[in-house]
Short mmCIF file of C-alpha atoms and ligand atoms in Angstrom, two decimals:
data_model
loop_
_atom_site.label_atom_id
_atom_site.label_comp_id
_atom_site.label_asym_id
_atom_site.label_seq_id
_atom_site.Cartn_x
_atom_site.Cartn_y
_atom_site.Cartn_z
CA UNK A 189 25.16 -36.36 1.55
CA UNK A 190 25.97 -33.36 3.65
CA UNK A 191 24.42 -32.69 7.27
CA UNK A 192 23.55 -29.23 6.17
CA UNK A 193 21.81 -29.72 2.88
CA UNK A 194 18.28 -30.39 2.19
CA UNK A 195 17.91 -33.06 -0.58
CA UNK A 196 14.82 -32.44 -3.24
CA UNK A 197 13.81 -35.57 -5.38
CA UNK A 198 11.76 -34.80 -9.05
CA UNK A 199 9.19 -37.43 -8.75
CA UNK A 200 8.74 -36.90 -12.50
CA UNK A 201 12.32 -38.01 -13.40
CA UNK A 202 13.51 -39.43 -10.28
CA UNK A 203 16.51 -36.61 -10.68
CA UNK A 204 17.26 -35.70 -6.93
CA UNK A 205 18.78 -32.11 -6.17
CA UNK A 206 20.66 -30.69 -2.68
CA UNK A 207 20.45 -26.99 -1.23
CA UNK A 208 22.56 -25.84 1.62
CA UNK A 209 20.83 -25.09 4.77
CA UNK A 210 21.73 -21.90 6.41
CA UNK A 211 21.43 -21.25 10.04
CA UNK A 212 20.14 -18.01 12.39
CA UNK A 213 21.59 -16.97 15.19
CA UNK A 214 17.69 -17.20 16.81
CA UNK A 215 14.74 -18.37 14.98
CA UNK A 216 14.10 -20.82 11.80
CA UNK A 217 17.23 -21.82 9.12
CA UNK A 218 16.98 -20.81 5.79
CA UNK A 219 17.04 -23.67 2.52
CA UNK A 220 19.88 -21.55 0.16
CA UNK A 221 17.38 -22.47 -3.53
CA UNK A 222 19.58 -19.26 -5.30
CA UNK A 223 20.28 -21.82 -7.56
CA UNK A 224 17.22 -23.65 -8.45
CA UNK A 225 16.22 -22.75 -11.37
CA UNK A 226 19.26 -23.25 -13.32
CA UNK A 227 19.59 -26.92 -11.49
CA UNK A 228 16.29 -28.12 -11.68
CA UNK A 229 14.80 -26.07 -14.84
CA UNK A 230 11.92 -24.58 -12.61
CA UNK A 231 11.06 -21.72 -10.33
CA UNK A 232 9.68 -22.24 -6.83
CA UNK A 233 6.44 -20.60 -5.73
CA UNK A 234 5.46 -18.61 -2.46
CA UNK A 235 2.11 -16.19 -3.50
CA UNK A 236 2.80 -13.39 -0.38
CA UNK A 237 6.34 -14.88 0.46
CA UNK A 238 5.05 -16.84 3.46
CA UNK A 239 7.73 -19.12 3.79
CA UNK A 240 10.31 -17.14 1.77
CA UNK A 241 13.68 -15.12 3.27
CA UNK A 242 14.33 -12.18 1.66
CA UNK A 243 17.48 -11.36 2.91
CA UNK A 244 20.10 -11.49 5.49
CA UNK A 245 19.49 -8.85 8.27
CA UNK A 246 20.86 -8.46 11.95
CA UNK A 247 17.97 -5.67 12.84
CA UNK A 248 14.97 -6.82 14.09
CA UNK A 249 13.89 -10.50 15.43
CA UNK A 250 10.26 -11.60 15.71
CA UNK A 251 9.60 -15.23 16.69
CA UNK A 252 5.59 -15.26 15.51
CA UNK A 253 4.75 -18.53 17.97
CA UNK A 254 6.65 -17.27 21.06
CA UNK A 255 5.38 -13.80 20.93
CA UNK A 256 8.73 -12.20 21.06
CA UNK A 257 10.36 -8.99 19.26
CA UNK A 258 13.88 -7.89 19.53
CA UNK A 259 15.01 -5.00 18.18
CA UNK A 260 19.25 -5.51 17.52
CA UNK A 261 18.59 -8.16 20.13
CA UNK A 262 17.36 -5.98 22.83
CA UNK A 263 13.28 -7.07 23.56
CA UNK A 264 10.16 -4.88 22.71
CA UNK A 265 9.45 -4.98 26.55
CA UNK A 266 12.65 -3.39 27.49
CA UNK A 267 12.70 -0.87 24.53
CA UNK A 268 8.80 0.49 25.46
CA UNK A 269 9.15 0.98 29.07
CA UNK A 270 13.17 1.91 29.88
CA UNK A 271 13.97 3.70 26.54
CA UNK A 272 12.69 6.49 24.51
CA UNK A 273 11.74 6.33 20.96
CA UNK A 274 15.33 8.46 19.91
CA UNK A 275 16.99 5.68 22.16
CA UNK A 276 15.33 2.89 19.57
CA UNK A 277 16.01 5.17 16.46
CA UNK A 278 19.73 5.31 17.15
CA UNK A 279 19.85 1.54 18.24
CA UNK A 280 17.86 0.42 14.83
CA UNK A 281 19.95 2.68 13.16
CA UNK A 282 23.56 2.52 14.23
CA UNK A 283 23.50 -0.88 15.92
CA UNK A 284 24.44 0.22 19.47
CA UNK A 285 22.37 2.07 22.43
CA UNK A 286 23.20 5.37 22.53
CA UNK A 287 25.31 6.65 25.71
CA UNK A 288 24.34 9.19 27.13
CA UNK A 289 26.31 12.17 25.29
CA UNK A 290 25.29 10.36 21.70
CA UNK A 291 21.90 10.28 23.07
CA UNK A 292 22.31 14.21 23.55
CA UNK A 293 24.06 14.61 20.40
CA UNK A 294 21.19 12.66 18.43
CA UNK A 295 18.88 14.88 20.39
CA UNK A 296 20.15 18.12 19.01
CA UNK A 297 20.67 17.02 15.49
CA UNK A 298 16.91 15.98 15.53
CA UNK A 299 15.96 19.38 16.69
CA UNK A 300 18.66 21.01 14.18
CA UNK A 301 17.40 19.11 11.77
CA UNK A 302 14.03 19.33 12.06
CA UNK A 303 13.05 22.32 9.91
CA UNK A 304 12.16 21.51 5.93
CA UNK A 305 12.82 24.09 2.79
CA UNK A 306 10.41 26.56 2.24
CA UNK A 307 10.29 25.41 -1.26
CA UNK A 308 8.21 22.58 -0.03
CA UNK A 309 4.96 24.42 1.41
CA UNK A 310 5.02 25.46 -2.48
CA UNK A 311 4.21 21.75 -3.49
CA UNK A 312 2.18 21.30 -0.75
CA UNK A 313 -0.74 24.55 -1.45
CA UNK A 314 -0.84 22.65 -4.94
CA UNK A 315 -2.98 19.78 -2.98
CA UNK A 316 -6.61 19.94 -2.61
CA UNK A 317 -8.55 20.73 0.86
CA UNK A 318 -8.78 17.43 2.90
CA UNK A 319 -5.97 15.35 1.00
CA UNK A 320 -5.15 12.67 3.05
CA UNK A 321 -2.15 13.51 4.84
CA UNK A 322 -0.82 10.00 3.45
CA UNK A 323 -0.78 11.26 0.19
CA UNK A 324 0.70 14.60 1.10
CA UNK A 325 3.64 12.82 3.07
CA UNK A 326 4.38 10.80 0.37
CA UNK A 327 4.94 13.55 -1.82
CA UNK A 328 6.08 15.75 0.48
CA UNK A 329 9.31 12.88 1.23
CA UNK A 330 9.76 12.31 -2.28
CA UNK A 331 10.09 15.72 -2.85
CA UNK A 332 13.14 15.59 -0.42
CA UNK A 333 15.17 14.15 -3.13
CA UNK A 334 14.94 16.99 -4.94
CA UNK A 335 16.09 18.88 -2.11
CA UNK A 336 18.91 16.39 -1.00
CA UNK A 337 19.88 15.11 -4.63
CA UNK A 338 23.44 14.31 -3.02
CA UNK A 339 22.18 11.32 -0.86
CA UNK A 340 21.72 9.35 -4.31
CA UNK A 341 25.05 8.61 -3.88
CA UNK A 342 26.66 7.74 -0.03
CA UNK A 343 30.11 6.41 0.41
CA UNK A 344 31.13 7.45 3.57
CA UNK A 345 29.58 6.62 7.34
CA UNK A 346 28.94 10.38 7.65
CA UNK A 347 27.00 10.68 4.32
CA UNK A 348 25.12 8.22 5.61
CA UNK A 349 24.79 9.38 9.52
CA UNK A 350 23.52 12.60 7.63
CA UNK A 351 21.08 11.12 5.24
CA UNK A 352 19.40 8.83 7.89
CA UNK A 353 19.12 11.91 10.87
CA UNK A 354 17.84 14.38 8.34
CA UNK A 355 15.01 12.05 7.07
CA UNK A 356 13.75 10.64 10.59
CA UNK A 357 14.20 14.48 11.60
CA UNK A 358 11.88 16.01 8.95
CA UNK A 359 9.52 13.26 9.42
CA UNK A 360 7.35 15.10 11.89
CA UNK A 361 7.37 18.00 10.56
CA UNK A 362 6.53 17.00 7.26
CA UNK A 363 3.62 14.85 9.01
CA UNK A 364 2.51 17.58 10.92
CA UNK A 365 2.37 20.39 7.48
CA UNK A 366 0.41 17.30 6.10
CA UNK A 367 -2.50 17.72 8.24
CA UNK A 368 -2.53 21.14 8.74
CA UNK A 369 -2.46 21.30 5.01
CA UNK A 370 -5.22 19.28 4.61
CA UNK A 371 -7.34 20.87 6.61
CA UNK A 372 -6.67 24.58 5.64
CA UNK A 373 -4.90 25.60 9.00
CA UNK A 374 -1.39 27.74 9.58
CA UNK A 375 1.65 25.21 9.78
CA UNK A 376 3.45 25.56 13.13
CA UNK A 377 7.26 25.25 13.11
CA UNK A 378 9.39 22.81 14.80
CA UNK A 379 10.49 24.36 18.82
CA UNK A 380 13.63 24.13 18.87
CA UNK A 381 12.91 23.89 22.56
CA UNK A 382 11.26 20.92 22.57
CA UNK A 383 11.67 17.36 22.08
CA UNK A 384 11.23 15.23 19.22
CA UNK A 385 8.10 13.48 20.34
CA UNK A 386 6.03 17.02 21.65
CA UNK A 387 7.01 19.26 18.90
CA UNK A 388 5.35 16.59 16.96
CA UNK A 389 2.48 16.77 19.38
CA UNK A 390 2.74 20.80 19.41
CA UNK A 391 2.73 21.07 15.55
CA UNK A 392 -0.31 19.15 15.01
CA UNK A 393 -2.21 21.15 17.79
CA UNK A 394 -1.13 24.78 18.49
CA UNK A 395 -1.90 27.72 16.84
CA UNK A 396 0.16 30.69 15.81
CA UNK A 397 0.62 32.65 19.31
CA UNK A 398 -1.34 30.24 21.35
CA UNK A 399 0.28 28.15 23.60
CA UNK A 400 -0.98 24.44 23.72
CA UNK A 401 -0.44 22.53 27.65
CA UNK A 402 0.82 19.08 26.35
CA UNK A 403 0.84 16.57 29.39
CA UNK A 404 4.13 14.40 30.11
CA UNK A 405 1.86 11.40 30.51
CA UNK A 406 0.17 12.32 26.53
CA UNK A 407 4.31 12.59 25.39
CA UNK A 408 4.89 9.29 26.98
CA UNK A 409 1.86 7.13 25.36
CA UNK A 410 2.94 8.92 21.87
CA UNK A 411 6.87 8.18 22.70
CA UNK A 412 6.08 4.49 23.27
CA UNK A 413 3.90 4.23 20.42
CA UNK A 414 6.63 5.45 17.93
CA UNK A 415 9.06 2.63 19.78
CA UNK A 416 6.41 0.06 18.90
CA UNK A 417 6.32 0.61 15.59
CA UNK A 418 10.08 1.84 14.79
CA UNK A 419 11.06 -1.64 12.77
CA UNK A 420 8.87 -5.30 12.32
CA UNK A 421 11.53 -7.35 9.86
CA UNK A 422 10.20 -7.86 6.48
CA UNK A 423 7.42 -7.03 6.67
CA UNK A 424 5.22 -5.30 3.15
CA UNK A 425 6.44 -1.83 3.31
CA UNK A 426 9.92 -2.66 4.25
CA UNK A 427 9.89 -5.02 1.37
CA UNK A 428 9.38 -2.17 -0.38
CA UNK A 429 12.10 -0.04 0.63
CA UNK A 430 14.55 -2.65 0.16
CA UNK A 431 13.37 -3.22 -3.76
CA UNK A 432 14.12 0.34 -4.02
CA UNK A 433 17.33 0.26 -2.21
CA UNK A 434 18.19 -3.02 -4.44
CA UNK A 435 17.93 -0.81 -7.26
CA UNK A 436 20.23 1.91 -6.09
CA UNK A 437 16.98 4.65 -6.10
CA UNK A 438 17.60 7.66 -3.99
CA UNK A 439 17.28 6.67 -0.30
CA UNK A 440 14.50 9.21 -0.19
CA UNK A 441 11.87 7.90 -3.02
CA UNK A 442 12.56 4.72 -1.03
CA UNK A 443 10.86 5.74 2.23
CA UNK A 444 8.14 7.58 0.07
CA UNK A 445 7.90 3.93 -1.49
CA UNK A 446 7.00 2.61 1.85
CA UNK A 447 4.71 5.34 2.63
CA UNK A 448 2.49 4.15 -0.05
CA UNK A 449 2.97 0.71 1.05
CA UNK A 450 2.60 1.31 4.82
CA UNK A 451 -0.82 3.08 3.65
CA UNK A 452 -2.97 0.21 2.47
CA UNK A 453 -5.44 -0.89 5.01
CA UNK A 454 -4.17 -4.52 5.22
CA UNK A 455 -0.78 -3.11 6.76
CA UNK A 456 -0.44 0.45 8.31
CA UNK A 457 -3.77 1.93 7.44
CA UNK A 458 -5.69 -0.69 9.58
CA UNK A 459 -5.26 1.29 12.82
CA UNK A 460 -7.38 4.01 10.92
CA UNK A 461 -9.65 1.08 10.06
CA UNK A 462 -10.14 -0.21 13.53
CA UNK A 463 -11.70 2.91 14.50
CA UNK A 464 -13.99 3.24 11.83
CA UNK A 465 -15.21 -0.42 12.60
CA UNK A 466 -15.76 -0.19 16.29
CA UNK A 467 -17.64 3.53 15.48
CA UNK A 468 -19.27 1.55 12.79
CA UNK A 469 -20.65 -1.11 15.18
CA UNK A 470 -20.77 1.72 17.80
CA UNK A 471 -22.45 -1.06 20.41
CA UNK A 472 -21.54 -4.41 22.01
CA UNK A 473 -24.90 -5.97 21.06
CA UNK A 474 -23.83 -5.53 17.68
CA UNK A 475 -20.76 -7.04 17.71
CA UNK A 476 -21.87 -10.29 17.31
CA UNK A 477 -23.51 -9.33 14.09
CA UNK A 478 -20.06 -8.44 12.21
CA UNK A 479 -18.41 -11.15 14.06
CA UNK A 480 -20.37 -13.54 11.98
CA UNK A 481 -19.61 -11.45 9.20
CA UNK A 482 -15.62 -11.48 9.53
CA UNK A 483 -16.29 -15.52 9.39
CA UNK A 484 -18.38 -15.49 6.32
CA UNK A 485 -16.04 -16.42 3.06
CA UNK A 486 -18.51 -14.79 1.16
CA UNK A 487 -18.32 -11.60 2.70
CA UNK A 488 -15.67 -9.70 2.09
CA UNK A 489 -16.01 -7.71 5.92
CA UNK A 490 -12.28 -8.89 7.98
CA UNK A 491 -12.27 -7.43 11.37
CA UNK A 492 -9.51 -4.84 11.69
CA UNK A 493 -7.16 -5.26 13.50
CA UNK A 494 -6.95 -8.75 13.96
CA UNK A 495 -4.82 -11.74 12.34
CA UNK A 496 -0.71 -10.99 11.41
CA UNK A 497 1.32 -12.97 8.71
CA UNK A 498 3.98 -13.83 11.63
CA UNK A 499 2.05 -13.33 15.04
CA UNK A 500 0.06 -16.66 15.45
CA UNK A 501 -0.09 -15.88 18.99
CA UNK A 502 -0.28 -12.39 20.86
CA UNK A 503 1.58 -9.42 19.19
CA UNK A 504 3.53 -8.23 22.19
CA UNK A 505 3.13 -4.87 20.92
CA UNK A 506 -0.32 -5.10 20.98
CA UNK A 507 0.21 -6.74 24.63
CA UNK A 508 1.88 -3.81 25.99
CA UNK A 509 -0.37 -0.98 23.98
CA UNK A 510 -3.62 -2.52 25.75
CA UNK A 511 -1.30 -1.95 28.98
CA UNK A 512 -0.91 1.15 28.36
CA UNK A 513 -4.81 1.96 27.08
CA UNK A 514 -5.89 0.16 30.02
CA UNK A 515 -3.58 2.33 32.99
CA UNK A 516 -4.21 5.68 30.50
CA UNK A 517 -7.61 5.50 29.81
CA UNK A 518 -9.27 8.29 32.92
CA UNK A 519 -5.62 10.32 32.24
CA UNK A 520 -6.29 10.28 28.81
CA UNK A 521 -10.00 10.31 28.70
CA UNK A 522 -10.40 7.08 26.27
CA UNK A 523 -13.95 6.45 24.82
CA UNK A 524 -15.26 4.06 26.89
CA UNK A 525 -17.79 2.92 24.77
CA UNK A 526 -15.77 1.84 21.70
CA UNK A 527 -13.39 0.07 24.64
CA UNK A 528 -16.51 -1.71 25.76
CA UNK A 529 -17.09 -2.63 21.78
CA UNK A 530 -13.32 -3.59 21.47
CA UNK A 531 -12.86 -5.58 24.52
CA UNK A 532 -16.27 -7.47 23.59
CA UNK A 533 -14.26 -8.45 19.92
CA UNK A 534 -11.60 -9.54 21.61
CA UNK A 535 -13.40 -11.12 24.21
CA UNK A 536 -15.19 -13.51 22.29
CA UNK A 537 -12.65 -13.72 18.89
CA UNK A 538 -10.47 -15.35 21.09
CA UNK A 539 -12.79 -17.96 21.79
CA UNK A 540 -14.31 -18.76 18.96
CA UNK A 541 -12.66 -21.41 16.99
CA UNK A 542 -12.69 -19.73 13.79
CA UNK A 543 -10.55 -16.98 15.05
CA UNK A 544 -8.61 -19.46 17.34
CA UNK A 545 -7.77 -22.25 14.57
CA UNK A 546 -6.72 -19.57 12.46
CA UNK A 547 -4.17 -17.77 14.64
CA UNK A 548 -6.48 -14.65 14.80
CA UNK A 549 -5.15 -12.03 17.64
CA UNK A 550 -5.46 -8.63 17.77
CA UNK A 551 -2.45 -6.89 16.54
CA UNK A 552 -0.98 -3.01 17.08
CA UNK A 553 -3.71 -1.96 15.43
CA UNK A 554 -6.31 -3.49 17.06
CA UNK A 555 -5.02 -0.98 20.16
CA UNK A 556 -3.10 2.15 19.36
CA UNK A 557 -6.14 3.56 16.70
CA UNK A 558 -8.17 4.35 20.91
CA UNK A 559 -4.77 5.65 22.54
CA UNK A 560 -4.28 8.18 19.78
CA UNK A 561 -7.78 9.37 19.28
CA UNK A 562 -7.10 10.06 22.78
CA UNK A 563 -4.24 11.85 22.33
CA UNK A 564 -6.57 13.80 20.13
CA UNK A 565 -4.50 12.76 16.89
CA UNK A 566 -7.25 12.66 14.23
CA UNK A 567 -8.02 9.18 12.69
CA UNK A 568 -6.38 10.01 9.04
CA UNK A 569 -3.08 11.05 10.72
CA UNK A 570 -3.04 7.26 12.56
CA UNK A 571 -1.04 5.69 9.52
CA UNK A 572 1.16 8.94 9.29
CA UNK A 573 1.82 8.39 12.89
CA UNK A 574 3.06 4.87 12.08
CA UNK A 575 5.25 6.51 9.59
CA UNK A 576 7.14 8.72 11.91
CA UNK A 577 7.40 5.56 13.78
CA UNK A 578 8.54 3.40 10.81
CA UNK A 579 11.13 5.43 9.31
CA UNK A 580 14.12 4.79 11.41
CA UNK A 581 13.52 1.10 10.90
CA UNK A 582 13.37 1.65 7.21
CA UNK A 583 15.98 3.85 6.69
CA UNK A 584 17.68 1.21 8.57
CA UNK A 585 16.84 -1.75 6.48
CA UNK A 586 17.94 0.53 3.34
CA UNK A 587 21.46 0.84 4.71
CA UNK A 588 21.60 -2.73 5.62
CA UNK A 589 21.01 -3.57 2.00
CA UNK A 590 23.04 -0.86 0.33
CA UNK A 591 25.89 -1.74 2.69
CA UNK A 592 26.17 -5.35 1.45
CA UNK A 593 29.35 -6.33 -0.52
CA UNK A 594 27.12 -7.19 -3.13
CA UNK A 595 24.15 -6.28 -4.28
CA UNK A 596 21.08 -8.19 -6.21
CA UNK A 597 18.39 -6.10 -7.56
CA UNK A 598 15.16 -7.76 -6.43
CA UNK A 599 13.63 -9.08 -9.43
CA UNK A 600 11.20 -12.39 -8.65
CA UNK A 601 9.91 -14.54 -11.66
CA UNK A 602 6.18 -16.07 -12.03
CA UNK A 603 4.12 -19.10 -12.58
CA UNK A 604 2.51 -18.01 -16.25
CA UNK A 605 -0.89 -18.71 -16.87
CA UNK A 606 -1.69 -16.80 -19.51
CA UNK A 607 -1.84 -17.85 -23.45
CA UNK A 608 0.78 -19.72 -25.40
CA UNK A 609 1.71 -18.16 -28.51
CA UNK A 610 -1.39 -17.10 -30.64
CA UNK A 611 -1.41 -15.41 -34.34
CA UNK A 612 -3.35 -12.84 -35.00
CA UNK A 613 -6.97 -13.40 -37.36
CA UNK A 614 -5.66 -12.14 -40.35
C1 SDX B 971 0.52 -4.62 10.26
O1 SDX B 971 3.87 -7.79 8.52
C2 SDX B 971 3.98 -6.98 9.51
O2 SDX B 971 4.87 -7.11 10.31
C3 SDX B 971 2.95 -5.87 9.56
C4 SDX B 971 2.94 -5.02 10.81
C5 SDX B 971 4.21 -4.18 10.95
O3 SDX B 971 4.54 -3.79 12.08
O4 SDX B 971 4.80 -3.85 9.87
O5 SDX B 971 2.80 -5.83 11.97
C6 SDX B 971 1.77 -4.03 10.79
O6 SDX B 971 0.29 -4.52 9.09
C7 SDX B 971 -0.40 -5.40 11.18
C8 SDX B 971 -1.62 -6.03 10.42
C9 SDX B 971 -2.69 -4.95 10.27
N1 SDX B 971 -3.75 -5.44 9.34
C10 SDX B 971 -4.98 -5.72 9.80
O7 SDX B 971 -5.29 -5.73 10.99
C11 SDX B 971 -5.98 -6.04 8.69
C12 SDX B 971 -6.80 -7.28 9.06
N2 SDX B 971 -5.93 -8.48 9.01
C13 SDX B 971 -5.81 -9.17 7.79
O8 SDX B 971 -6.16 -8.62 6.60
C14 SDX B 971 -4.75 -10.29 7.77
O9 SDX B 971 -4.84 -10.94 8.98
C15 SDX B 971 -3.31 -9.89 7.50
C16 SDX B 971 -3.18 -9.16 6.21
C17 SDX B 971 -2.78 -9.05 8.62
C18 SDX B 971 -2.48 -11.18 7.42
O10 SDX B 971 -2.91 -11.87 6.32
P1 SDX B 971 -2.26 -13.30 5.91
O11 SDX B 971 -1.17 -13.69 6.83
O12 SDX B 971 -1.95 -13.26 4.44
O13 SDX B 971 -3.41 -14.29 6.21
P2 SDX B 971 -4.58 -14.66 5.20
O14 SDX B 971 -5.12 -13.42 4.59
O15 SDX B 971 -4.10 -15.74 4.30
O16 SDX B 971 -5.70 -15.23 6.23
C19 SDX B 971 -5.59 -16.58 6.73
C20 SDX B 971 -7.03 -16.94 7.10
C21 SDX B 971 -8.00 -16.73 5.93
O17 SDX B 971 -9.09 -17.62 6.13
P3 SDX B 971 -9.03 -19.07 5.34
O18 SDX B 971 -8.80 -18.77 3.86
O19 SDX B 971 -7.90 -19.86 5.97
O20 SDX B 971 -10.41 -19.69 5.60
O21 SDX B 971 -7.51 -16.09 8.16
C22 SDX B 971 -8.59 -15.30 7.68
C23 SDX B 971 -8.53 -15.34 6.17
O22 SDX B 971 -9.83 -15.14 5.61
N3 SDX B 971 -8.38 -13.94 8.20
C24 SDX B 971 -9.33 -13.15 8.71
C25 SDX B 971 -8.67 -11.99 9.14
N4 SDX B 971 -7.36 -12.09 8.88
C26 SDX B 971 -7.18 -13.29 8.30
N5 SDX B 971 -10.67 -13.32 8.84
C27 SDX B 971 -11.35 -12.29 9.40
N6 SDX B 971 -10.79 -11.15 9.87
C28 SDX B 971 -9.44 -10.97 9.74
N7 SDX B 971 -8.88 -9.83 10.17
#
């Protein structure tokens, strides 16, 4: 009996089984059960994959107890407040830091790259007035493909390097036509003058002819934000992406995949949620009201926000967002009121020994929905925000999976509980 196996005994026969362990460089080893089924005759079972490894990746690193993400090794803390959010897109991406002529490089291509076809704004006057700008970016990135055909097929490294800078290049600007499309106003075009992070900011609030003061200290918060949110390991929408990428789909229906994902409110969509709740409760002597509500199983009300599949302690994104909200919020003229509602959650979820037994912390969400309403970003662009932050991490991911020397479509089996074989009443 090996050292690095994990021996499983059948209680039913007494027939005993071994499975390799596999080790991480950081963080928890991995029982190898590829062969399971056709050993033991049965399937293993993990509803939500909670204690199921996907895959093999060398991209991000999140140890849930210790509070720690690395992105290619380097930590969250370092990423947020010494490097840009192009910095972290080229690190997910390529696997190094940029220097500081690929930094310039990436720079340009993003601005090069930046503009969409015209064909596009064609599929987007099709959608109705106040579409959510989730749906409309989903599209709207799907409809690359049609654009970009050729990246259904990528050999080479510069197929790829061109595939992955034109998506997280068009990302904006696709976000940006989302909103303005949804609410009936003229796009603004990418400046090829400015950076990646304030022509995002510029196309979501100028006006044809009008130009729009953007403050360095506004740039920043967003900057940091998209760092935050650029990669998070396996988590739903990722998932996603690599089941698409597992089935050799173009690299572009893929993202739009994880779009939809991304969207629900139990992942990306909550930081939309959290707003809505704290406006909802709009007062702290409320709060104790839906408190008692988020702990009732038979109410279906789950504060926003709060609790994280891996993060049993503090989400050190959300650690460093309430940094920022807290330093920003005269400069960026945060609503005090739903802070005072927010820090009054917090204040007594972490307390009370529902929350506490449970591993109940606020997450990203619980913090970046107050820093962008205060960068004046409306509520239903939050998630689409998240996007733009997502997709380098995705795109990543993708590549990591189509890079492999081999390849196994993702294709899980079930625990039936439906009927045996019935004939039909004649
Ligand atoms: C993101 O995975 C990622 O990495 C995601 C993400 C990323 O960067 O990609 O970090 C981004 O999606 C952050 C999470 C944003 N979602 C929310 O804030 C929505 C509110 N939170 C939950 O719905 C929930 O906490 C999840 C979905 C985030 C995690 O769900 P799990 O791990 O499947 O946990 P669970 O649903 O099994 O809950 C465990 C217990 C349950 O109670 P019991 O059955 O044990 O009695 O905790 C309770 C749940 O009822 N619970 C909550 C709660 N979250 C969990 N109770 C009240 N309010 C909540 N928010």
């Amino acid at each position: 009996m090996s050292k690095n196996t994990i021996t499983i005994i059948n209680n039913r026969d007494g027939k005993t089984y071994e499975f390799n362990i596999l080790d991480a460089t950081v963080g928890p080893s991995v029982v190898d059960i590829s062969s399971f089924y056709k050993e033991t005759g049965m399937f293993t079972y993990d509803e939500g994959y909670t204690s199921t490894a996907s895959c093999q990746s060398k991209i991000t690193y999140i140890d849930g107890d210790a509070g720690q993400l690395m992105y290619r090794g380097y930590d969250i803390s370092f990423m947020a407040k010494e490097k840009s959010f192009l910095d972290t897109a080229y690190l997910l991406i390529y696997g190094e830091l940029p220097s500081q002529d690929e930094l310039t490089d990436f720079k340009l291509e993003m601005q090069k790259r930046s503009f969409v076809h015209e064909g596009i704004k064609k599929l987007f006057d099709s959608f109705p007035d106040g579409a959510h700008p989730m749906a409309i970016l989903s599209a709207g990135v799907s409809a690359l493909a049609t654009f970009y055909f050729k990246h259904l097929e990528i050999t080479t490294a510069a197929e790829y390097q061109e595939m992955a800078n034109r998506i997280v290049a068009k990302i904006p600007t696709l976000a940006a036509f989302s909103y303005r499309y949804s609410n009936g106003l003229p796009i603004i075009y990418p400046d090829l003058n400015k950076g990646f992070t304030e022509n995002f900011l510029n196309m979501l609030r100028a006006y044809p002819h009008e130009y729009v003061e953007l403050k360095d200290v506004e740039i920043k918060a967003l900057d940091t934000i998209f760092t935050l949110h650029a990669d998070h390991e396996q988590n739903a929408s990722t998932t996603a992406v690599r089941n698409l990428a597992s089935t050799m789909a173009h690299p572009y229906a893929a993202i739009s995949a994880g779009i939809g994902a991304l969207w629900g409110r139990s992942h990306g969509g909550a930081n939309e949620s959290v707003i809505r709740q704290l406006e909802m409760i709009g007062s702290v002597d409320r709060v104790d009201e839906f408190i008692g509500k988020a702990k009732d199983k038979d109410d279906p009300f789950r504060l926003m926000g709060f609790g994280h599949r891996v993060y049993k302690n503090f989400d050190p994104r959300a650690t460093i967002l309430k940094e920022i909200r807290n330093e920003l919020m005269e400069e960026l003229g945060i609503s005090s009121e739903l802070v005072e509602v927010a820090n009054k959650i917090e204040q007594i979820a972490l307390s009370d020994e529902y929350f506490v037994s449970r591993g109940l912390y606020p997450n990203i969400d619980f913090y970046s929905g107050l820093i962008l309403q205060a960068l004046k970003i409306p509520k239903e662009m939050f998630a689409v925000v998240f996007v733009i932050g997502r997709t380098p991490g995705w795109i990543a991911q993708w590549s990591e999976l189509r890079q492999q020397k081999s390849i196994k479509i993702a294709r899980p089996r079930q625990l039936y509980v439906g009927s045996s074989e019935r004939t039909p009443n004649t």
